CSV table of C-alpha atoms and ligand atoms in Angstrom, one decimal:
chain,number,residue,atom,x,y,z
A,1,MET,CA,-13.5,3.0,-11.1
A,2,PRO,CA,-10.9,3.4,-13.9
A,3,ALA,CA,-7.9,1.1,-13.3
A,4,TYR,CA,-5.6,4.1,-12.9
A,5,LEU,CA,-7.5,5.9,-10.1
A,6,VAL,CA,-5.7,5.5,-6.8
A,7,GLU,CA,-7.4,4.1,-3.8
A,8,ASP,CA,-5.0,5.9,-1.4
A,9,ALA,CA,-5.2,9.7,-2.0
A,10,ARG,CA,-2.8,10.6,0.8
A,11,LYS,CA,0.4,12.5,-0.2
A,12,VAL,CA,3.1,10.1,-1.2
A,13,THR,CA,6.1,10.2,1.1
A,14,THR,CA,9.5,8.5,1.1
A,15,LYS,CA,8.2,6.3,3.9
A,16,ARG,CA,5.2,5.2,1.8
A,17,LEU,CA,7.5,4.3,-1.0
A,18,ALA,CA,9.6,2.1,1.3
A,19,GLU,CA,6.3,0.4,2.4
A,20,MET,CA,5.3,-0.1,-1.2
A,21,LYS,CA,8.6,-1.9,-1.9
A,22,ALA,CA,8.2,-4.0,1.2
A,23,GLN,CA,4.6,-4.9,0.2
A,24,GLY,CA,5.6,-5.7,-3.4
A,25,LYS,CA,3.5,-2.8,-4.8
A,26,LYS,CA,4.9,-1.2,-8.0
A,27,ILE,CA,5.8,2.5,-8.2
A,28,ALA,CA,4.8,4.6,-11.2
A,29,MET,CA,7.0,7.6,-11.9
A,30,LEU,CA,6.8,10.1,-14.8
A,31,THR,CA,8.5,13.4,-15.6
A,32,SER,CA,6.8,16.7,-15.7
A,33,TYR,CA,8.1,20.2,-16.4
A,34,ASP,CA,5.1,22.5,-16.2
A,35,TYR,CA,2.0,23.1,-14.1
A,36,THR,CA,-0.7,21.9,-16.4
A,37,THR,CA,1.0,18.6,-17.2
A,38,ALA,CA,1.8,18.0,-13.6
A,39,THR,CA,-1.9,18.4,-12.6
A,40,ILE,CA,-2.9,15.7,-15.1
A,41,VAL,CA,0.0,13.4,-14.2
A,42,ASP,CA,-0.8,13.7,-10.5
A,43,ALA,CA,-4.6,13.2,-10.9
A,44,ALA,CA,-3.9,10.1,-13.0
A,45,GLY,CA,-2.3,8.4,-10.0
A,46,VAL,CA,1.5,8.6,-10.7
A,47,ASP,CA,3.4,8.1,-7.4
A,48,ILE,CA,6.5,10.1,-8.1
A,49,ILE,CA,6.8,13.1,-10.5
A,50,LEU,CA,10.3,13.8,-11.6
A,51,VAL,CA,11.2,17.3,-12.7
A,52,GLY,CA,14.0,15.8,-14.8
A,53,ASP,CA,16.9,17.7,-16.2
A,54,SER,CA,15.6,16.1,-19.5
A,55,ALA,CA,13.7,19.4,-19.5
A,56,SER,CA,16.9,20.6,-21.2
A,57,ASN,CA,16.1,18.3,-24.2
A,58,VAL,CA,12.4,18.2,-24.1
A,59,MET,CA,11.5,21.8,-23.2
A,60,ALA,CA,14.5,23.7,-24.5
A,61,GLY,CA,15.6,21.6,-27.5
A,62,ASN,CA,19.2,21.1,-26.3
A,63,MET,CA,21.1,18.0,-27.5
A,64,THR,CA,22.1,17.1,-23.9
A,65,THR,CA,21.1,17.8,-20.3
A,66,LEU,CA,24.3,19.7,-19.6
A,67,PRO,CA,23.1,23.3,-20.4
A,68,ILE,CA,20.1,23.5,-18.0
A,69,THR,CA,20.8,25.7,-15.0
A,70,LEU,CA,19.8,25.6,-11.4
A,71,ASP,CA,17.5,28.6,-11.8
A,72,GLN,CA,15.8,27.0,-14.8
A,73,MET,CA,15.3,23.7,-12.9
A,74,ILE,CA,13.9,25.7,-9.9
A,75,TYR,CA,11.5,27.4,-12.3
A,76,HIS,CA,10.3,24.1,-13.8
A,77,ALA,CA,10.0,22.4,-10.3
A,78,ARG,CA,8.1,25.3,-8.8
A,79,SER,CA,5.6,25.2,-11.7
A,80,VAL,CA,5.2,21.4,-11.2
A,81,ALA,CA,5.0,21.5,-7.4
A,82,ARG,CA,2.1,24.1,-7.6
A,83,GLY,CA,0.1,21.6,-9.6
A,84,VAL,CA,0.7,18.5,-7.5
A,85,LYS,CA,-1.5,17.3,-4.5
A,86,ARG,CA,-0.5,13.6,-4.1
A,87,ALA,CA,2.7,12.6,-5.9
A,88,LEU,CA,6.2,13.0,-4.4
A,89,VAL,CA,7.9,15.7,-6.4
A,90,VAL,CA,11.6,15.0,-7.1
A,91,CYS,CA,13.8,17.6,-8.7
A,92,ASP,CA,17.0,16.7,-10.6
A,93,MET,CA,20.1,18.6,-9.4
A,94,PRO,CA,21.5,19.9,-12.8
A,95,PHE,CA,25.0,19.3,-14.0
A,96,GLY,CA,27.6,21.3,-12.1
A,97,THR,CA,25.6,21.9,-9.0
A,98,TYR,CA,26.8,19.0,-6.9
A,99,GLN,CA,30.1,17.8,-8.4
A,100,VAL,CA,32.4,20.6,-7.2
A,101,ASP,CA,32.2,20.0,-3.5
A,102,ALA,CA,29.8,18.8,-0.8
A,103,THR,CA,29.3,22.3,0.6
A,104,SER,CA,28.1,23.9,-2.6
A,105,ALA,CA,26.0,20.7,-3.3
A,106,VAL,CA,24.1,21.1,0.0
A,107,ARG,CA,23.6,24.8,-0.6
A,108,ASN,CA,22.2,24.1,-4.1
A,109,ALA,CA,19.9,21.4,-2.8
A,110,ILE,CA,18.6,23.7,-0.1
A,111,ARG,CA,17.8,26.3,-2.8
A,112,ILE,CA,15.8,23.7,-4.8
A,113,MET,CA,13.8,22.7,-1.7
A,114,GLN,CA,13.2,26.3,-0.5
A,115,GLU,CA,12.5,28.0,-3.8
A,116,SER,CA,10.6,25.2,-5.7
A,117,GLY,CA,8.6,23.3,-3.1
A,118,SER,CA,10.0,20.0,-4.3
A,119,ASP,CA,10.0,17.0,-1.8
A,120,ALA,CA,13.3,15.6,-2.8
A,121,VAL,CA,16.3,15.8,-5.1
A,122,LYS,CA,18.0,13.4,-7.5
A,123,LEU,CA,21.7,13.2,-8.3
A,124,GLU,CA,23.6,11.1,-10.8
A,125,GLY,CA,26.5,8.9,-9.7
A,126,GLY,CA,27.8,6.6,-6.9
A,127,SER,CA,31.1,6.7,-5.0
A,128,GLU,CA,32.2,9.9,-6.9
A,129,ILE,CA,29.5,12.0,-5.4
A,130,ILE,CA,28.8,10.2,-2.1
A,131,ASP,CA,30.1,13.1,0.1
A,132,ALA,CA,27.6,15.4,-1.5
A,133,VAL,CA,24.8,12.8,-1.1
A,134,ARG,CA,25.7,12.4,2.6
A,135,ARG,CA,25.8,16.2,3.3
A,136,ILE,CA,22.4,16.8,1.5
A,137,LEU,CA,20.9,14.0,3.5
A,138,GLU,CA,22.3,15.4,6.7
A,139,ALA,CA,20.5,18.7,5.9
A,140,GLY,CA,17.3,16.7,6.0
A,141,ILE,CA,16.7,16.6,2.3
A,142,PRO,CA,15.6,13.2,0.8
A,143,VAL,CA,17.9,12.0,-2.0
A,144,CYS,CA,17.1,9.7,-5.0
A,145,GLY,CA,20.2,8.1,-6.6
A,146,HIS,CA,20.7,7.5,-10.4
A,147,LEU,CA,23.0,4.9,-11.7
A,148,GLY,CA,23.7,3.2,-15.1
A,149,LEU,CA,23.4,5.6,-18.0
A,150,THR,CA,23.9,9.0,-16.4
A,151,PRO,CA,23.2,11.5,-19.1
A,152,GLN,CA,25.1,14.3,-17.4
A,153,SER,CA,28.3,12.3,-18.1
A,154,ILE,CA,27.4,11.7,-21.8
A,155,CYS,CA,30.5,13.6,-23.0
A,156,LYS,CA,32.6,11.1,-21.1
A,157,PHE,CA,30.7,8.0,-22.3
A,158,GLY,CA,30.3,9.3,-25.8
A,159,THR,CA,27.2,7.1,-26.4
A,160,TYR,CA,23.7,6.5,-25.0
A,161,ALA,CA,24.1,2.7,-25.4
A,162,VAL,CA,23.3,0.3,-22.6
A,163,ARG,CA,25.8,0.5,-19.7
A,164,ALA,CA,27.4,-2.0,-17.4
A,165,LYS,CA,27.4,-5.0,-19.7
A,166,GLU,CA,30.9,-5.9,-18.5
A,167,GLU,CA,31.3,-7.5,-15.1
A,168,ALA,CA,33.7,-4.9,-13.7
A,169,GLU,CA,31.2,-2.0,-14.4
A,170,ALA,CA,28.3,-4.2,-13.1
A,171,GLU,CA,30.2,-4.9,-9.9
A,172,LYS,CA,30.8,-1.2,-9.4
A,173,LEU,CA,27.1,-0.4,-10.0
A,174,VAL,CA,26.0,-2.9,-7.4
A,175,SER,CA,28.5,-1.5,-4.9
A,176,ASP,CA,27.4,2.1,-5.7
A,177,ALA,CA,23.7,1.1,-5.1
A,178,LEU,CA,24.7,-0.4,-1.7
A,179,LEU,CA,26.7,2.8,-0.9
A,180,LEU,CA,23.7,5.0,-1.8
A,181,GLU,CA,21.4,2.9,0.3
A,182,GLU,CA,23.8,3.0,3.3
A,183,ALA,CA,24.1,6.8,3.0
A,184,GLY,CA,20.2,7.0,3.3
A,185,CYS,CA,18.9,7.5,-0.2
A,186,PHE,CA,15.2,6.7,-0.4
A,187,ALA,CA,15.3,5.2,-4.0
A,188,ILE,CA,17.6,4.6,-6.9
A,189,VAL,CA,16.8,5.1,-10.6
A,190,LEU,CA,18.6,2.7,-12.9
A,191,GLU,CA,18.9,3.8,-16.5
A,192,LYS,CA,19.7,1.6,-19.5
A,193,ILE,CA,21.4,-1.4,-17.9
A,194,PRO,CA,20.8,-5.2,-18.6
A,195,ALA,CA,17.7,-6.6,-16.9
A,196,ALA,CA,19.7,-9.2,-15.0
A,197,LEU,CA,21.8,-6.5,-13.4
A,198,THR,CA,18.7,-4.6,-12.4
A,199,GLN,CA,17.4,-7.8,-10.7
A,200,ARG,CA,20.7,-8.1,-8.8
A,201,VAL,CA,20.3,-4.5,-7.5
A,202,VAL,CA,16.6,-5.0,-6.6
A,203,GLU,CA,17.6,-8.0,-4.5
A,204,ALA,CA,20.7,-6.4,-3.0
A,205,VAL,CA,19.0,-3.2,-1.6
A,206,LYS,CA,15.8,-2.7,0.5
A,207,ILE,CA,15.0,0.7,-1.0
A,208,PRO,CA,12.9,1.0,-4.2
A,209,VAL,CA,14.7,0.6,-7.5
A,210,ILE,CA,13.0,2.4,-10.4
A,211,GLY,CA,14.0,1.5,-13.9
A,212,ILE,CA,14.1,3.1,-17.3
A,213,GLY,CA,15.2,0.9,-20.1
A,214,ALA,CA,16.5,-1.5,-17.5
A,215,GLY,CA,13.8,-4.3,-17.4
A,216,PRO,CA,11.5,-5.1,-14.5
A,217,SER,CA,12.1,-3.6,-11.1
A,218,ASP,CA,10.2,-2.0,-8.2
A,219,GLY,CA,8.9,0.7,-10.5
A,220,GLN,CA,9.2,2.3,-13.9
A,221,VAL,CA,9.9,5.9,-15.0
A,222,LEU,CA,9.4,7.5,-18.4
A,223,VAL,CA,9.7,10.9,-19.9
A,224,VAL,CA,6.1,12.1,-20.1
A,225,ASP,CA,6.4,13.7,-23.6
A,226,ASP,CA,7.9,10.4,-24.9
A,227,MET,CA,5.2,8.1,-23.5
A,228,LEU,CA,2.5,10.5,-24.9
A,229,GLY,CA,4.1,10.3,-28.3
A,230,LYS,CA,4.8,14.1,-28.7
A,231,ASN,CA,8.1,13.5,-30.3
A,232,LYS,CA,7.9,11.3,-33.4
A,233,GLY,CA,11.6,11.2,-33.9
A,234,PHE,CA,12.4,9.5,-30.5
A,235,SER,CA,11.5,5.8,-30.3
A,236,PRO,CA,14.0,3.8,-28.3
A,237,LYS,CA,13.3,0.1,-27.9
A,238,PHE,CA,12.3,0.4,-24.2
A,239,LEU,CA,9.7,3.1,-24.8
A,240,ARG,CA,6.0,2.2,-24.7
A,241,ARG,CA,3.9,4.9,-26.4
A,242,TYR,CA,0.4,5.3,-24.7
A,243,ALA,CA,-0.8,8.0,-27.1
A,244,ASP,CA,0.1,9.7,-30.4
A,245,LEU,CA,-0.1,13.4,-29.3
A,246,HIS,CA,2.1,14.4,-32.2
A,247,THR,CA,-0.7,13.4,-34.6
A,248,ILE,CA,-3.5,14.6,-32.4
A,249,MET,CA,-1.9,18.0,-31.9
A,250,THR,CA,-0.9,18.5,-35.5
A,251,ASP,CA,-4.4,17.6,-36.7
A,252,ALA,CA,-6.1,20.0,-34.2
A,253,ILE,CA,-3.7,22.9,-34.9
A,254,GLY,CA,-4.1,22.3,-38.7
A,255,GLN,CA,-7.9,22.4,-38.3
A,256,PHE,CA,-7.6,25.7,-36.4
A,257,VAL,CA,-5.4,27.2,-39.1
A,258,SER,CA,-7.8,26.1,-41.8
A,259,ASP,CA,-10.9,27.5,-39.8
A,260,VAL,CA,-9.2,30.8,-39.4
A,261,LYS,CA,-8.2,31.1,-43.0
A,262,SER,CA,-11.6,30.0,-44.2
A,263,GLY,CA,-13.4,32.5,-41.9
A,264,ASP,CA,-15.2,29.7,-40.1
A,265,PHE,CA,-13.7,30.7,-36.8
A,266,PRO,CA,-15.0,32.6,-35.0
A,267,ASN,CA,-18.6,31.8,-35.8
A,268,PRO,CA,-21.6,33.4,-34.1
A,269,ASP,CA,-23.4,30.0,-34.2
A,270,THR,CA,-20.7,28.1,-32.2
A,271,GLU,CA,-18.8,30.7,-30.2
A,272,SER,CA,-20.3,33.7,-28.3
A,273,TYR,CA,-18.6,37.0,-28.8
B,301,KIV,O1,15.9,13.7,-16.5
B,301,KIV,C1,15.2,12.7,-16.6
B,301,KIV,O2,14.2,12.7,-17.2
B,301,KIV,C2,15.6,11.5,-15.9
B,301,KIV,C3,14.9,10.2,-16.2
B,301,KIV,C4,15.3,9.7,-17.6
B,301,KIV,C5,15.1,9.2,-15.2
B,301,KIV,O3,16.6,11.5,-15.2
């Protein structure tokens, strides 16, 4: 059996993720934004599929995650959810949909769940958004937290550099993680913080901690297009590339262009028509 094929084909739930942390089993998480990719990611054994607001960068070519709308996120998440049998599908709440007040946050989270078929939502931030987190959880919607580098606040930070290197920010991050756990979040994503701080959080909370550019933790998340090497221009230090799809796709498409131009495609010997 290939190493990546899962032994347990049951649908992943938040309860299963808690058990995985308790048993020391690592959690694999990747983004997806469309149906076809989601079917592949799911069949390959990924435990959590994140419909990230990174769709704003990866799918739409924006510089930041800020422009993507709730309707656009629901469209991506619905496409993904249709393709997934096993993984837990988590949809990012986009910028502006949970920061105004807790009532509009819960209304927007309900729209995501009802209209997309996602299993959970993810929100960026700690104490600043805890009322919204609590109200969404009270509505019966599982919430994943996201601390450290929070790309929706990029205009405030002004940089994508590693966060929480200073003790004051590290202290706040640990207390935010405890606050999110106490509120009832089922997991926390930690983005671009020092590995030692990630370890502090992993030990401080019982819920799974999933890292990106944050060193070892209970699981890892990557943007699927990045780990497949679709984007040649993006190569942060933390990224491991598992394929070079940019080259594979360019070669294949170049071959198609050349076959069409030369008259080799279509060809009655190789294609029926
Ligand atoms: O939107 C996204 O892809 C994310 C991951 C980087 C965690 O939030």
